[in-house]
Backbone as numpy.savetxt, mean C-alpha at the origin, in Angstrom:
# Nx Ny Nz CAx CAy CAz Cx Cy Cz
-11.94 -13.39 -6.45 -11.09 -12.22 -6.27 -10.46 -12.26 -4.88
-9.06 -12.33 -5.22 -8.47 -12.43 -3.44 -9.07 -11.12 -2.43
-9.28 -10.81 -1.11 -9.58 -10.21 -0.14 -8.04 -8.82 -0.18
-7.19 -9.74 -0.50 -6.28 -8.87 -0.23 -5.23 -8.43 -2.16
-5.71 -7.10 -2.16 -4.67 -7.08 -3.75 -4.52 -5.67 -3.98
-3.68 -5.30 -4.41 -3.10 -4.40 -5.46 -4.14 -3.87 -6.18
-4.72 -2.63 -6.66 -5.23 -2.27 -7.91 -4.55 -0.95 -8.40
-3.75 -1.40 -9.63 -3.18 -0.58 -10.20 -3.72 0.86 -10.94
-3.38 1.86 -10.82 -3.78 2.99 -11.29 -3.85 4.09 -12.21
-2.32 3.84 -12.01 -1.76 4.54 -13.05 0.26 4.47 -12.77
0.91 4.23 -13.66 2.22 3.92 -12.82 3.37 4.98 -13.77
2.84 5.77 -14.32 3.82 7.15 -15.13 4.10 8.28 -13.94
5.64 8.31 -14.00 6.20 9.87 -13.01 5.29 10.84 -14.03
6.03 12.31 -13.09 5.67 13.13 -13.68 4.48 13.84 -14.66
4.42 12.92 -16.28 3.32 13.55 -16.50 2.84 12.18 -17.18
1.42 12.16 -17.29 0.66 10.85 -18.18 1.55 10.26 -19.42
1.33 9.45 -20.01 1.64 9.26 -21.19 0.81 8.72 -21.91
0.78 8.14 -23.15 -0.33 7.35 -24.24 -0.73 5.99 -23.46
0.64 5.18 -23.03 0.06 4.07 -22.24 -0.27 3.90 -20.94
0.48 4.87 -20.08 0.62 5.21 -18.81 -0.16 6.37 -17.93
-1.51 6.12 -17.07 -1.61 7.51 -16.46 -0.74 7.94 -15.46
-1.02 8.70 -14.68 -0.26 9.23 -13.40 -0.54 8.04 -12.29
0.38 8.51 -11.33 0.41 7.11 -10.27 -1.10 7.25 -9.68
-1.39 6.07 -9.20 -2.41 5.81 -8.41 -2.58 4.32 -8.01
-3.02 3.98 -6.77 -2.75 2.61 -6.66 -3.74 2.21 -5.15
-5.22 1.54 -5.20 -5.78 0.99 -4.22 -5.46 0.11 -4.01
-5.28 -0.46 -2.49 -4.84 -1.25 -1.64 -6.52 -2.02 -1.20
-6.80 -2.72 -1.99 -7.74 -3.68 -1.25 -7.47 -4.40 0.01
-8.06 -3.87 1.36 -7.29 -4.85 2.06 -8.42 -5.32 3.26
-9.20 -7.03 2.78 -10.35 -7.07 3.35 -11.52 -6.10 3.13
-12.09 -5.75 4.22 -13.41 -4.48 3.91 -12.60 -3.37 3.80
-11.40 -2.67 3.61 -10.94 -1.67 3.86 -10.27 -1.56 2.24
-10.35 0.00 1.76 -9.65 0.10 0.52 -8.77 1.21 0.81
-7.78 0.92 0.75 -6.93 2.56 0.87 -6.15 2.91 -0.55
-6.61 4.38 -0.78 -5.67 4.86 -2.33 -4.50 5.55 -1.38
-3.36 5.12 -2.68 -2.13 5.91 -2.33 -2.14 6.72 -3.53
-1.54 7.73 -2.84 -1.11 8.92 -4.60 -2.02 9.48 -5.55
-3.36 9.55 -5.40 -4.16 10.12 -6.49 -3.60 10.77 -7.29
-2.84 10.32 -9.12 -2.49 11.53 -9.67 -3.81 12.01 -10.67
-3.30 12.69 -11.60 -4.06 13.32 -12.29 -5.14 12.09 -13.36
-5.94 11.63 -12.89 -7.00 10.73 -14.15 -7.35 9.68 -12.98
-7.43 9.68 -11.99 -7.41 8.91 -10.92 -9.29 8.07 -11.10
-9.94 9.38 -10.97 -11.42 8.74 -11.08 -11.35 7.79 -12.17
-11.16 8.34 -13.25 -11.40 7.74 -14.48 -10.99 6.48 -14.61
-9.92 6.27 -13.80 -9.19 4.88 -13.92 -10.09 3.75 -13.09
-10.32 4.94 -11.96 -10.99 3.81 -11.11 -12.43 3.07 -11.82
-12.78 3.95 -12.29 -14.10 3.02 -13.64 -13.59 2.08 -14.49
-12.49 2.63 -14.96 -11.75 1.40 -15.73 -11.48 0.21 -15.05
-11.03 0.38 -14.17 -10.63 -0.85 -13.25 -11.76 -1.94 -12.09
-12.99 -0.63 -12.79 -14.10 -1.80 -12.10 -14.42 -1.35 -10.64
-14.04 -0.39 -10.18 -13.58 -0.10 -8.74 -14.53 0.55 -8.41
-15.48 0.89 -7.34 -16.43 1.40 -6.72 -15.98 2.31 -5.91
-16.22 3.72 -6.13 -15.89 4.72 -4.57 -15.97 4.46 -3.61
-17.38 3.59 -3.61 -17.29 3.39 -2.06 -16.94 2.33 -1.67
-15.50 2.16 -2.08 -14.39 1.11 -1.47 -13.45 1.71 -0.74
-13.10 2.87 -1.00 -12.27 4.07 -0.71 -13.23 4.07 0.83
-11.39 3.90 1.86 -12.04 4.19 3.11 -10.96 5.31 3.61
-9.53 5.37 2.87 -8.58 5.90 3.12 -7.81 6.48 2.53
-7.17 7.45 2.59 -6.55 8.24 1.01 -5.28 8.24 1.70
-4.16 7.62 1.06 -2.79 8.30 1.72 -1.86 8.80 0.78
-0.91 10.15 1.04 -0.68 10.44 0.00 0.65 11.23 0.30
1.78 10.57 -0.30 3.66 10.39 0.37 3.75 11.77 -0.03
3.19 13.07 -0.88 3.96 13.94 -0.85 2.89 14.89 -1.91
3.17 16.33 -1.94 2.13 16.97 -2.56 3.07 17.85 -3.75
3.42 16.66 -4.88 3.99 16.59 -6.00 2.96 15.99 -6.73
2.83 17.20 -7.94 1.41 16.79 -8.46 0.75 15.56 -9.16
2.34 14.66 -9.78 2.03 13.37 -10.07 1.31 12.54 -9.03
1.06 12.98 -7.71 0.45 12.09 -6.81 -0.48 12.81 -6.06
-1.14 13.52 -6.40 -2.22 14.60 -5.67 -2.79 15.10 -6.72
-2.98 14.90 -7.87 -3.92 15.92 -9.13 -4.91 15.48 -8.82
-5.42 13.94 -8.56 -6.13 13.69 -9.17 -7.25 13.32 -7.69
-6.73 13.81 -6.59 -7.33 14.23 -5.53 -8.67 15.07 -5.56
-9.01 16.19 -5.98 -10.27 16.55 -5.99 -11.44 15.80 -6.98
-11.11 15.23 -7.91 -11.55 14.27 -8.61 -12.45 13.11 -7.84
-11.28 12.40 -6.99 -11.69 11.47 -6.10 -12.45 11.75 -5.39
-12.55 13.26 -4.99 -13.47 13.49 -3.31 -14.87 13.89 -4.56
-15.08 14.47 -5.18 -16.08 14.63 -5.84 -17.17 13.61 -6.57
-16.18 12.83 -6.73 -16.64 10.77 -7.14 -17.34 10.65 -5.87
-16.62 10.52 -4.66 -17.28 10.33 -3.22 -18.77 10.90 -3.15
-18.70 12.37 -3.25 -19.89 12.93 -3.01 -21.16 12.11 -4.38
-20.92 12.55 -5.18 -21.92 11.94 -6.77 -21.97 10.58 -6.37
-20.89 9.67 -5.75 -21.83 8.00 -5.50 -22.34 8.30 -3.94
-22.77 9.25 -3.39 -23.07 9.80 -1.92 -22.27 8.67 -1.12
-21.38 8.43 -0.93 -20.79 7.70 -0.19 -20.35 8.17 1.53
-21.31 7.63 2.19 -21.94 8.13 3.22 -20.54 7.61 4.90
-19.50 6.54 4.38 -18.61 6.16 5.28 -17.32 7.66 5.73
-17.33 7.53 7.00 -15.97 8.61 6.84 -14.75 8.02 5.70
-14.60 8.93 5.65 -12.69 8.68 4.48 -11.72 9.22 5.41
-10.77 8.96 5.70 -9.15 9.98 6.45 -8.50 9.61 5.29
-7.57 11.12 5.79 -6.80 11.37 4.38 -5.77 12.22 5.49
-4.56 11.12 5.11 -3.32 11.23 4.93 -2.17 11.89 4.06
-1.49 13.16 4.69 -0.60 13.39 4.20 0.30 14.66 4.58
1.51 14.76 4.51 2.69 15.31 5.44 1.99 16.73 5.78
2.48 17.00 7.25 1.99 17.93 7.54 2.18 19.22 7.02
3.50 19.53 6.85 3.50 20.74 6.14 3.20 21.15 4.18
2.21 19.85 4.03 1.29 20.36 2.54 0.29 20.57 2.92
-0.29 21.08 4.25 -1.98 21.15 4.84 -2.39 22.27 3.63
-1.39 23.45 3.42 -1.31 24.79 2.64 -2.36 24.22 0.83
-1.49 23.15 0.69 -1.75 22.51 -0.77 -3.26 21.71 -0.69
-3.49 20.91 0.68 -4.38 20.09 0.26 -5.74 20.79 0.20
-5.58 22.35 1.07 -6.80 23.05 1.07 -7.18 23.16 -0.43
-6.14 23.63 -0.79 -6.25 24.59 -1.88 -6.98 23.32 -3.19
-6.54 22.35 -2.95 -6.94 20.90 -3.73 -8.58 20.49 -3.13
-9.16 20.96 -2.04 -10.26 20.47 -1.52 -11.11 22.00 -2.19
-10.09 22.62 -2.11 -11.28 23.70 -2.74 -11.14 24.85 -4.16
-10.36 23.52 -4.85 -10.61 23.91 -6.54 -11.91 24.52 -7.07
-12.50 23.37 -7.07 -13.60 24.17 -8.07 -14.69 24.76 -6.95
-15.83 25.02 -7.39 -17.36 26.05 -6.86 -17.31 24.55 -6.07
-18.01 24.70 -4.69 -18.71 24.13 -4.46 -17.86 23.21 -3.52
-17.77 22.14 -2.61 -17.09 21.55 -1.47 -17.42 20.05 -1.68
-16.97 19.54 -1.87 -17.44 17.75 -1.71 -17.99 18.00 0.05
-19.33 17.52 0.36 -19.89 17.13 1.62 -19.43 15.97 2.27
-18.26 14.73 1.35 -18.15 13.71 2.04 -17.92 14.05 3.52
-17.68 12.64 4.15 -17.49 12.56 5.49 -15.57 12.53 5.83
-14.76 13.50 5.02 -13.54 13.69 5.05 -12.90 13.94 6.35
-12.13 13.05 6.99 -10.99 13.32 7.95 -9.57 13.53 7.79
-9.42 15.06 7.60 -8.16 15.57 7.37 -7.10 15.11 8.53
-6.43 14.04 8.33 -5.15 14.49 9.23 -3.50 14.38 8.66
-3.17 15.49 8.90 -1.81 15.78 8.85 -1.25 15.23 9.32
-0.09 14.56 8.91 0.56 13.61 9.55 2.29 13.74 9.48
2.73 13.86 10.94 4.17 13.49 10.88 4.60 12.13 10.84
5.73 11.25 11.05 5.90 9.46 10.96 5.59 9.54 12.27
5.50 7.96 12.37 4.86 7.53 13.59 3.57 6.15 13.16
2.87 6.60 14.39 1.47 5.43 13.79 0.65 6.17 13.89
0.02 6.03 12.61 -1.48 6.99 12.05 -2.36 6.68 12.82
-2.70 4.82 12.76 -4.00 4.34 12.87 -3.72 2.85 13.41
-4.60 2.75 14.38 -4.83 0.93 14.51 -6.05 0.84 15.17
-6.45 0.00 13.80 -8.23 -0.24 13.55 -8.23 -1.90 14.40
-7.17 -2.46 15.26 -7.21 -3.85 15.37 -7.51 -4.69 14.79
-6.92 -4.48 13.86 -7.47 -5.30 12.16 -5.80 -5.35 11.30
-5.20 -4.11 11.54 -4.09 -3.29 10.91 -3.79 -2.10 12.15
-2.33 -1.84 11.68 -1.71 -0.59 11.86 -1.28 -0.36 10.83
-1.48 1.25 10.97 -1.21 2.38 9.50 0.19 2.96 10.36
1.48 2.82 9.30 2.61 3.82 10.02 3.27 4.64 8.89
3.95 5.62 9.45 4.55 6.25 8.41 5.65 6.75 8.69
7.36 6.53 7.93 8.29 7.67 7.83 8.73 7.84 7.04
9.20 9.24 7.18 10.04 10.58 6.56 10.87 9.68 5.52
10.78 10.21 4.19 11.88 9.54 3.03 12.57 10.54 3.05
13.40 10.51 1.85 14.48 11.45 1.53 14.25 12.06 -0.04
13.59 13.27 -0.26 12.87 13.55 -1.37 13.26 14.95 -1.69
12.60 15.54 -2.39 13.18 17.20 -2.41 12.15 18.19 -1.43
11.27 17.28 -1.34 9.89 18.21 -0.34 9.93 17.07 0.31
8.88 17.36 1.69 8.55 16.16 2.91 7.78 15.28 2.17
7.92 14.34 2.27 7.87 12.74 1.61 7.41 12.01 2.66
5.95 11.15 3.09 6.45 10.17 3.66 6.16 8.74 2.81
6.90 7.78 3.67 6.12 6.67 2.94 5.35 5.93 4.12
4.67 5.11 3.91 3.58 4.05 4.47 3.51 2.59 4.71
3.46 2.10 5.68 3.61 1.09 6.02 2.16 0.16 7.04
1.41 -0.89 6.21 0.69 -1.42 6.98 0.82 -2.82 7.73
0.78 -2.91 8.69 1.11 -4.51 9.53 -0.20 -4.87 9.92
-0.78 -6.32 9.63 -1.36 -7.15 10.37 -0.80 -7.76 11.39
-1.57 -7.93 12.46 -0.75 -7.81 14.15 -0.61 -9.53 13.77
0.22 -10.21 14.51 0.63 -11.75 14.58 -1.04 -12.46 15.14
-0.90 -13.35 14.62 -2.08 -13.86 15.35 -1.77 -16.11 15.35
-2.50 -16.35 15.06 -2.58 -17.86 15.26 -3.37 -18.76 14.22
-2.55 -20.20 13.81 -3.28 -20.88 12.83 -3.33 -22.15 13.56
-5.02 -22.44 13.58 -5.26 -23.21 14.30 -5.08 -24.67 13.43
-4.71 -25.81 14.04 -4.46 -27.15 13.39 -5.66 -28.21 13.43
-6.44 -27.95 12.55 -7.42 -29.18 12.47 -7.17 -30.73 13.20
-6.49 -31.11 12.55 -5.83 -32.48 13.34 -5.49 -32.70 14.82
-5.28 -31.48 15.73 -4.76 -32.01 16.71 -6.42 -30.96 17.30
-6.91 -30.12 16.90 -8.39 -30.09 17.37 -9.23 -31.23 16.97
-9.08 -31.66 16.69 -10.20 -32.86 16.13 -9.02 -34.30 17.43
-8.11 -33.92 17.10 -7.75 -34.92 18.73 -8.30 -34.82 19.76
-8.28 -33.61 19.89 -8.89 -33.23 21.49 -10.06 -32.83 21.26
-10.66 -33.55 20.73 -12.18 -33.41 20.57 -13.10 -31.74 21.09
-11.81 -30.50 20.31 -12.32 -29.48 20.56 -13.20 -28.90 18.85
-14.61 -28.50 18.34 -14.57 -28.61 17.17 -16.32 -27.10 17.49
-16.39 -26.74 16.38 -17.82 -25.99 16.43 -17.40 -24.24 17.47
-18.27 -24.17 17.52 -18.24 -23.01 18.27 -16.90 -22.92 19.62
-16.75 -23.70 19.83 -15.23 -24.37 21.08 -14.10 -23.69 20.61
-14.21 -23.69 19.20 -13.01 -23.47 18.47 -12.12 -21.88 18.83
-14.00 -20.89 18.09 -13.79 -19.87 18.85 -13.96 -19.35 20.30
-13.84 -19.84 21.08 -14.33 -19.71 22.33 -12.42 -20.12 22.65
-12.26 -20.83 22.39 -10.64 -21.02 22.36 -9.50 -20.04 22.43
-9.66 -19.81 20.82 -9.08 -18.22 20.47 -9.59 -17.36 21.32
-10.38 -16.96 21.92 -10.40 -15.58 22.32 -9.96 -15.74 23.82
-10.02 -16.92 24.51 -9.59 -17.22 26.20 -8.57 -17.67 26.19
-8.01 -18.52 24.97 -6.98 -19.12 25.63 -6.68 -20.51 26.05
-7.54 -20.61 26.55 -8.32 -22.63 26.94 -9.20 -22.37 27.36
-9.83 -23.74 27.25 -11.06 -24.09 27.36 -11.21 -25.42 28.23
-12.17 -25.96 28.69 -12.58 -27.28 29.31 -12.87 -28.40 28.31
-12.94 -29.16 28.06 -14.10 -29.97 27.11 -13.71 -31.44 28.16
-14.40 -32.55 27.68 -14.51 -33.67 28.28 -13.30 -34.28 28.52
-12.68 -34.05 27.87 -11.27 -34.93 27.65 -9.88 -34.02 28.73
-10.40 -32.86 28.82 -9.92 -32.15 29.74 -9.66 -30.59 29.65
-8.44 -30.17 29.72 -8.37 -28.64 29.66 -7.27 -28.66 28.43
-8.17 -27.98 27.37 -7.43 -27.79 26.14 -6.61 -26.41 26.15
-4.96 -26.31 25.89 -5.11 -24.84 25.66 -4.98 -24.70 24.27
-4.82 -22.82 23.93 -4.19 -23.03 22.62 -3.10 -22.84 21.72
-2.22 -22.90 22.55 -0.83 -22.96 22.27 -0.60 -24.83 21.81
-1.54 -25.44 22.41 -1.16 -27.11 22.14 -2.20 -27.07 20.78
-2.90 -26.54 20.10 -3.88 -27.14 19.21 -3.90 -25.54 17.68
-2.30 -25.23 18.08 -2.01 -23.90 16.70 -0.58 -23.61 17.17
-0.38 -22.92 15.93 0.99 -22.56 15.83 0.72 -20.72 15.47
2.09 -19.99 15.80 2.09 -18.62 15.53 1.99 -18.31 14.43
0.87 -17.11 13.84 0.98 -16.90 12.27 1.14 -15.65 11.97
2.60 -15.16 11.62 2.90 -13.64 11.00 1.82 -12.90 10.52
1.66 -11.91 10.83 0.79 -11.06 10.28 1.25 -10.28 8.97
0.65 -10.03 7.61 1.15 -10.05 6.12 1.38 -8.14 6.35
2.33 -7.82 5.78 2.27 -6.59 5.78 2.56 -6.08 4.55
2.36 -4.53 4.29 2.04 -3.92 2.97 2.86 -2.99 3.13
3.82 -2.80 2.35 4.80 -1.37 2.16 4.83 -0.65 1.24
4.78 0.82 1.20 4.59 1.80 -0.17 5.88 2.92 0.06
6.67 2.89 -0.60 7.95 3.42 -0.63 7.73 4.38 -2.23
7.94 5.62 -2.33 7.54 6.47 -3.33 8.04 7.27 -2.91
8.98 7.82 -4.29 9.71 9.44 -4.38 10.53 9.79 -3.06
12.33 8.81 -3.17 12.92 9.05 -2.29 13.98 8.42 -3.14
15.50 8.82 -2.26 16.88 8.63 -2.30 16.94 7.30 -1.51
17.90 6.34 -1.52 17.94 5.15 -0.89 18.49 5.95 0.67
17.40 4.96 1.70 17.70 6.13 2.94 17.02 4.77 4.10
17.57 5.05 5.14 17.31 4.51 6.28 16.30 3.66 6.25
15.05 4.44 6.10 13.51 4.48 6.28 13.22 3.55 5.88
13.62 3.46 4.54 13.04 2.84 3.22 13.02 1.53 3.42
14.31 1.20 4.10 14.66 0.06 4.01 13.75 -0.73 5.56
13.24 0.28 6.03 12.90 -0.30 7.83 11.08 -0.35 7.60
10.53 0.56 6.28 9.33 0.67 5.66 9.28 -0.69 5.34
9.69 -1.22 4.42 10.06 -2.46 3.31 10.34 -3.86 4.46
10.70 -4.18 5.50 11.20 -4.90 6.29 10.34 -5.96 6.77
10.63 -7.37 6.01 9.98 -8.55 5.70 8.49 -8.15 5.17
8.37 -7.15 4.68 6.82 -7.13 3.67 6.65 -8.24 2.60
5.04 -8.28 2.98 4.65 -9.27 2.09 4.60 -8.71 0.36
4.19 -8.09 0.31 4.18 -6.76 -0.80 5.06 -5.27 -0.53
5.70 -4.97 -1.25 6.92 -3.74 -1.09 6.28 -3.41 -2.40
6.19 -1.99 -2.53 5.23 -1.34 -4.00 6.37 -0.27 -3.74
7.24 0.08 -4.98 8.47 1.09 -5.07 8.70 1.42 -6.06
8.83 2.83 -5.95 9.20 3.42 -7.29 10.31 3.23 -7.91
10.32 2.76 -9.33 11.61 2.69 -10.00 12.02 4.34 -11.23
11.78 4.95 -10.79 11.67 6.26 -11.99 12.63 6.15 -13.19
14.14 5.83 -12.66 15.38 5.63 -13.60 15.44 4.47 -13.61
16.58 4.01 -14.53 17.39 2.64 -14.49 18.67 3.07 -13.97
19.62 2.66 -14.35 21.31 2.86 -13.47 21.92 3.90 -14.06
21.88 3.44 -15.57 22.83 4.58 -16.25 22.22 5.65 -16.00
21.27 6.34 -15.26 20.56 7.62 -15.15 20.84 7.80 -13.48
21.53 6.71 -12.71 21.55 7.18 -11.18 21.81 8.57 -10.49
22.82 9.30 -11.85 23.17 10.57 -11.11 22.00 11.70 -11.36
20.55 10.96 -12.30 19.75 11.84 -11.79 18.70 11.61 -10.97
18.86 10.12 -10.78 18.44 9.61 -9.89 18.67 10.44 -8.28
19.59 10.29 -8.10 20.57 11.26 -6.80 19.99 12.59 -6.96
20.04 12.85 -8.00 19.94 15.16 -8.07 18.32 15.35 -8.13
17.18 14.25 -8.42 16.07 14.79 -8.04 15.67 13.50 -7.13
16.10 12.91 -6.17 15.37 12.87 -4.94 15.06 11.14 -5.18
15.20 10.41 -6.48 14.42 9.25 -6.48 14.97 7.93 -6.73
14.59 6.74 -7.05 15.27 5.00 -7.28 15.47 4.70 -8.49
16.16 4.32 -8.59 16.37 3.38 -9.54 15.96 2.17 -9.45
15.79 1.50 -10.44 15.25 -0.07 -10.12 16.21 -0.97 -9.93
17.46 -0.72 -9.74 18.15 -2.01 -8.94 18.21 -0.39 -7.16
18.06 0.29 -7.06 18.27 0.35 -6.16 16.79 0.02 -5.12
15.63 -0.10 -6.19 14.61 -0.90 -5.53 14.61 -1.98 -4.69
15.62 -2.65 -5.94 15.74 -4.21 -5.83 17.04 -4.63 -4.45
17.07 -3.45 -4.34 18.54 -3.31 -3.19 17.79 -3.40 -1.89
16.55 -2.19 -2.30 15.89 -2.27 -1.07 14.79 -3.95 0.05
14.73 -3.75 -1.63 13.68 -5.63 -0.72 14.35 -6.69 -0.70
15.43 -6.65 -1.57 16.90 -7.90 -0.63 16.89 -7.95 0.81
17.58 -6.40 0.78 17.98 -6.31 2.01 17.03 -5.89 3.25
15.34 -5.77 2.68 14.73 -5.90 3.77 13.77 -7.25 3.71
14.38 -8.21 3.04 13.55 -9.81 2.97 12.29 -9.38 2.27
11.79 -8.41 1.72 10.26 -8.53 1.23 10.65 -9.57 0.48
9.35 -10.27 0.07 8.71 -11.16 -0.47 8.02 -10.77 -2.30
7.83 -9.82 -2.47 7.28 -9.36 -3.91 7.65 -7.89 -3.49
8.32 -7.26 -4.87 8.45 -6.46 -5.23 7.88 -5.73 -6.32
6.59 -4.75 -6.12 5.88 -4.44 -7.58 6.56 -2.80 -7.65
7.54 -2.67 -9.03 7.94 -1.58 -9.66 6.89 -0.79 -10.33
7.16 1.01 -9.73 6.09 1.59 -10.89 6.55 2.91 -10.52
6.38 4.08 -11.24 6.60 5.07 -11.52 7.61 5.23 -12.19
7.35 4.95 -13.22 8.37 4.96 -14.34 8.55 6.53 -15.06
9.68 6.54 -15.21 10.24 7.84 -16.67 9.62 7.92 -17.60
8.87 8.63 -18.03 8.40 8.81 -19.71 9.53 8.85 -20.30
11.04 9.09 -19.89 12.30 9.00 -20.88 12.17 7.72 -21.50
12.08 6.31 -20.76 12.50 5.15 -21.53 10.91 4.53 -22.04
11.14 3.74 -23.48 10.57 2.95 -24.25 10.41 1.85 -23.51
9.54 1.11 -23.06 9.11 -0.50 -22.59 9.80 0.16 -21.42
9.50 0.91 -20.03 9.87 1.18 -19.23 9.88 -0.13 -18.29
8.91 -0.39 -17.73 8.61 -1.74 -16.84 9.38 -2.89 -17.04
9.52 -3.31 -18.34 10.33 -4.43 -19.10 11.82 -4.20 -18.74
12.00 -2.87 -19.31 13.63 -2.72 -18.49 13.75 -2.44 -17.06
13.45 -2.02 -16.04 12.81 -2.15 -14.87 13.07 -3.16 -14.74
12.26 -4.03 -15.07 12.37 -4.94 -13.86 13.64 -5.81 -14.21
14.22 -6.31 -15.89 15.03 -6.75 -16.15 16.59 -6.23 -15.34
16.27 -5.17 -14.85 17.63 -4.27 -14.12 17.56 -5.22 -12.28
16.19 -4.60 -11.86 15.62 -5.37 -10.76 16.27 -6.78 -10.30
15.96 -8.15 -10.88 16.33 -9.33 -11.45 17.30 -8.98 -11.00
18.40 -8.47 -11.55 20.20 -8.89 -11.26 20.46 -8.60 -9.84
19.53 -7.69 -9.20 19.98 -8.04 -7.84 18.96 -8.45 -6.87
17.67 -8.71 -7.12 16.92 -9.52 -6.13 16.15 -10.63 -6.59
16.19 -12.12 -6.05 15.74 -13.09 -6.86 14.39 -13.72 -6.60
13.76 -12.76 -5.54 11.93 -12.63 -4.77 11.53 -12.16 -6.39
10.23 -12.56 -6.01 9.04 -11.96 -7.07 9.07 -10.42 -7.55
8.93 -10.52 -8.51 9.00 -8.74 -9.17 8.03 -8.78 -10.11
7.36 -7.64 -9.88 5.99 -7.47 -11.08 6.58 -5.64 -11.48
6.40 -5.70 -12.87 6.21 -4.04 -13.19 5.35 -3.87 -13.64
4.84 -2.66 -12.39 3.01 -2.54 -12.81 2.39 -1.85 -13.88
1.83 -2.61 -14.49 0.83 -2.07 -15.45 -0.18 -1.40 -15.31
-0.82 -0.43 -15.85 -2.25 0.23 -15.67 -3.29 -0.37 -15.48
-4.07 -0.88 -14.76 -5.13 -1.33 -14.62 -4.80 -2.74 -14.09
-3.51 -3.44 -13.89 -3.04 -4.48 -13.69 -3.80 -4.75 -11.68
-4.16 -6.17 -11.42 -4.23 -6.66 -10.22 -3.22 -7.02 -9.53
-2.66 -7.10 -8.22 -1.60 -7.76 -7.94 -2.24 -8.50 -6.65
-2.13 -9.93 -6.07 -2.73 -10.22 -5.17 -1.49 -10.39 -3.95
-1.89 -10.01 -3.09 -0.98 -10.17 -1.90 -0.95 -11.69 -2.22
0.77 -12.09 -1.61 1.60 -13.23 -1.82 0.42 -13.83 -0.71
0.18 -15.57 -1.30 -0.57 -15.98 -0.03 0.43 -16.46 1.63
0.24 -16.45 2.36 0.49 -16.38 3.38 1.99 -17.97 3.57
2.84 -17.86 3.85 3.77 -18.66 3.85 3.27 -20.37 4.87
């Protein structure tokens, strides 16, 4: 199982359907799991999908439209029943603090997890030196944000020209972290024995008008995850409630170089939603496109 993937959730707007639940979507990433969007059937899925609560380290959540927040008290209550003893932060626009109470305290009784509420305007949430968590403002009918994670640049070291310079074993790391080192043969640095290696980043673009952001969210991601709700012939309602179309998806990760594009939040209007999706997608971006399925894996693209 790759370290780094996609677990699909549920990929229906608005309301469930027979094949489709509401959105939901964990971000496996290393030891860290972050859900975006809890909608309504969220726990349930996550059993389906094999998924353990206490993978959940992070909840982020673009907007408090109930296709992506139902299924929020669900989740925190899963937390408490597997006693899952790690803090959680939970992400999401500041002015739904009103909504998320009211979602933390549905039914009798309080989930005890170890919950860190923060409200969040764009900016940078979090940097665990592992990742940065960022977020901005979409263009939606309520405050929207979307999410953006970067692995910081780091270095790939070259076997061959360490094994020249007879640097090998524990040297290696002792390398990386100074810089150079001594060994017999002389002063190794490590700019001579690796090359620079991009750090993979993760973009979640959900429930917005094609807008600035979107496109600066999305910008050389390794994975771009975007809602396609309409196809074209529906753009003008695309425009009048706030959301994409799937070529204007496909507009978006052209023109910000992502690398894979996974479509989801589809219309209960159309039949084989995903299929047409992405077939629309295709005519204008010629990167990878997946339309996500329920319960479907997606593994981050491996590293170039």
């Amino acid at each position: 199982m790759s370290a780094r993937e996609l677990v699909v959730l549920g990929t229906s707007s608005q309301v469930p359907t027979k094949t489709r639940n509401h959105n939901g979507y964990l971000l496996l990433w290393d030891g860290e799991g972050l859900l975006f969007d809890p909608g309504e059937g969220t726990q349930r899925q996550l059993s389906l999908a094999g998924v353990s609560a206490s993978q959940i380290t992070r909840i982020c959540i673009t907007h408090l439209h109930g296709d992506h927040c139902f299924g929020l008290p669900g989740v925190l209550q899963r937390l408490e029943m597997d006693r899952v003893t790690h803090p959680v932060d939970l992400w999401y626009p500041a002015s739904g603090t009103v909504y998320i109470e009211r979602l933390r305290g549905a039914v009798i009784g309080r989930a005890e997890v170890a919950l860190r509420s923060k409200p969040a305007e764009e900016g940078l949430l979090a940097d665990t030196g592992e990742f940065r968590l960022l977020a901005r403002r979409l263009d939606h009918r309520v405050d929207t944000l979307g999410y953006r994670l970067e692995e910081p640049a780091g270095v790939r070291m070259l076997p061959d020209r360490l094994a020249a310079r007879g640097v090998q074993g524990p040297d290696i790391t002792r390398l990386q972290e100074t810089g150079a080192i001594e060994v017999d043969a002389g002063t190794v640095r490590l700019g001579e024995v690796s090359v620079p290696r991009r750090g993979q980043v993760f973009a979640f673009v959900m429930d917005t008008r094609l807008c600035d952001t979107a496109f600066e969210l999305a910008a050389d991601a390794d994975m771009l995850v975007a809602e396609a709700t309409f196809l074209s012939e529906h753009a003008d309602l695309a425009a009048s409630y706030g959301h994409l179309t799937a070529a204007q998806a496909a507009t978006i990760a052209r023109d910000a170089g992502a690398r894979l594009l996974v479509l989801t939040h589809f219309s209960q209007r159309y039949d084989d939603a995903g299929a047409r999706a992405r077939a629309e997608a295709e005519t204008v971006f010629d990167g990878e496109i997946v339309a996500a399925e329920d319960l479907m894996r997606v593994p981050l693209p491996a590293r170039h």
